[in-house]
Protein backbone atom coordinates (compact mmCIF):
# COMPACT_ATOMS: atom_id res chain seq x y z
CA LEU A 1 65.77 -28.87 -48.03
CA GLY A 2 66.37 -30.00 -51.20
CA ALA A 3 64.51 -29.13 -54.38
CA GLY A 4 61.76 -26.73 -52.03
CA GLY A 5 64.63 -23.68 -50.89
CA VAL A 6 63.85 -21.32 -49.32
CA PHE A 7 61.83 -17.98 -51.74
CA HIS A 8 62.63 -14.47 -50.77
CA GLY A 9 61.94 -10.73 -51.76
CA THR A 10 62.25 -7.61 -50.58
CA GLY A 11 61.81 -8.21 -46.69
CA TRP A 12 60.66 -11.64 -46.44
CA GLU A 13 61.71 -15.60 -47.14
CA LEU A 14 60.00 -18.20 -47.77
CA ARG A 15 61.20 -21.32 -46.13
CA GLY A 16 59.87 -25.15 -47.06
CA GLY A 17 56.13 -26.28 -46.09
CA GLY A 18 55.17 -29.11 -44.42
CA GLY A 19 52.76 -31.73 -45.39
CA GLY A 20 49.17 -31.13 -44.29
CA GLY A 21 48.58 -34.86 -42.08
CA SER A 22 50.16 -36.43 -45.29
CA GLY A 23 53.01 -37.76 -43.57
CA GLY A 24 54.87 -39.12 -47.17
CA GLY A 25 57.02 -37.00 -49.49
CA SER A 26 58.44 -33.90 -49.64
CA GLY A 27 55.98 -31.09 -48.34
CA GLY A 28 57.92 -27.67 -49.55
CA GLY A 29 58.37 -27.80 -53.31
CA ARG A 30 55.62 -25.56 -53.58
CA GLY A 31 56.35 -22.30 -55.06
CA LEU A 32 54.23 -18.56 -54.74
CA ALA A 33 52.79 -17.82 -57.12
CA ARG A 34 52.08 -13.67 -55.33
CA GLY A 35 54.46 -12.43 -52.36
CA PRO A 36 52.78 -10.86 -49.77
CA ASP A 37 51.95 -7.17 -50.05
CA LEU A 38 53.71 -4.89 -47.62
CA SER A 39 52.61 -1.56 -48.19
CA GLU A 40 51.35 -1.35 -44.78
CA LYS A 41 53.86 -0.27 -42.38
CA PRO A 42 54.09 -0.97 -39.25
CA GLU A 43 55.34 2.42 -36.45
CA LEU A 44 58.59 1.03 -35.33
CA GLN A 45 61.35 2.02 -33.55
CA ASN A 46 63.98 -0.32 -34.77
CA ALA A 47 63.76 -3.27 -37.03
CA THR A 48 62.41 -6.10 -36.90
CA TRP A 49 60.84 -9.68 -37.86
CA VAL A 50 58.06 -11.70 -37.79
CA GLU A 51 57.40 -15.96 -39.12
CA VAL A 52 54.68 -15.86 -39.81
CA MET A 53 52.57 -19.98 -40.22
CA VAL A 54 50.65 -19.73 -43.38
CA VAL A 55 48.41 -22.66 -44.04
CA VAL A 56 47.89 -23.40 -48.01
CA ASP A 57 44.72 -24.85 -49.24
CA ARG A 58 45.52 -26.73 -52.54
CA GLN A 59 44.00 -23.92 -55.15
CA GLY A 60 47.42 -21.86 -53.36
CA ASN A 61 44.94 -19.70 -51.40
CA VAL A 62 46.28 -19.31 -47.34
CA ILE A 63 43.28 -20.25 -45.49
CA ARG A 64 45.24 -19.55 -41.78
CA THR A 65 47.79 -17.61 -40.12
CA SER A 66 49.14 -17.77 -37.02
CA VAL A 67 53.03 -15.75 -35.06
CA ALA A 68 55.24 -19.17 -35.26
CA ASN A 69 57.53 -16.52 -33.83
CA SER A 70 59.07 -13.04 -33.77
CA GLY A 71 61.40 -11.00 -33.06
CA THR A 72 58.86 -8.25 -31.49
CA THR A 73 55.62 -8.10 -28.34
CA ASP A 74 54.23 -5.11 -30.34
CA GLY A 75 51.32 -6.80 -31.05
CA ASN A 76 49.95 -4.40 -34.19
CA ILE A 77 52.96 -5.29 -35.83
CA LYS A 78 51.87 -9.03 -35.30
CA GLU A 79 48.81 -8.23 -36.98
CA VAL A 80 50.46 -6.74 -39.64
CA ALA A 81 52.59 -9.14 -40.96
CA MET A 82 49.97 -12.18 -40.43
CA ARG A 83 47.71 -9.75 -42.58
CA ALA A 84 50.15 -9.41 -45.40
CA ALA A 85 50.94 -12.66 -45.71
CA LYS A 86 47.28 -13.49 -46.43
CA THR A 87 48.07 -11.80 -49.16
CA CYS A 88 50.31 -14.82 -50.89
CA ARG A 89 49.05 -16.65 -53.16
CA PHE A 90 50.78 -20.12 -53.58
CA VAL A 91 51.04 -22.60 -56.52
CA ALA A 92 48.05 -24.48 -56.74
CA LEU A 93 48.46 -28.14 -56.01
CA PRO A 94 45.21 -30.22 -57.21
CA ASN A 95 46.35 -33.13 -56.25
CA GLY A 96 48.75 -32.33 -52.97
CA PRO A 97 47.47 -32.27 -49.26
CA PRO A 98 44.04 -30.46 -48.64
CA GLU A 99 45.63 -28.34 -46.51
CA GLN A 100 49.90 -27.31 -46.24
CA GLN A 101 52.10 -25.40 -43.72
CA HIS A 102 54.40 -23.06 -44.75
CA PHE A 103 56.59 -20.36 -42.53
CA ILE A 104 56.94 -16.38 -44.20
CA LYS A 105 59.25 -14.89 -42.14
CA LEU A 106 58.92 -10.84 -42.80
CA ARG A 107 61.05 -8.06 -41.97
CA PHE A 108 59.79 -4.68 -40.74
CA PHE A 109 62.41 -1.18 -41.37
CA PRO A 110 61.16 2.55 -39.39
CA GLY A 111 60.75 4.53 -41.74
């Protein structure tokens, strides 16, 4: 992954993203200015995870989210994950593509 690497915090990790249709360059090396807010806790019997694709604008705002992959079929947990991912803020990239994709894997634990 080169310089992009993986950013992580308690309960989440960000994998390097792809470009937004530009096709060239490494779209990945964009860091997080603020990680996801994981204060909302879904009801859980077992630990699980949800990987959310986020689409980010040049200012670093998350403009869209969708579930890319998941260790659960529970729609409520997926909704919590997408809301958490939407609270992220990325480093602005004024000369970057208008939209850029990143993937955030969120882990949820009972209790």
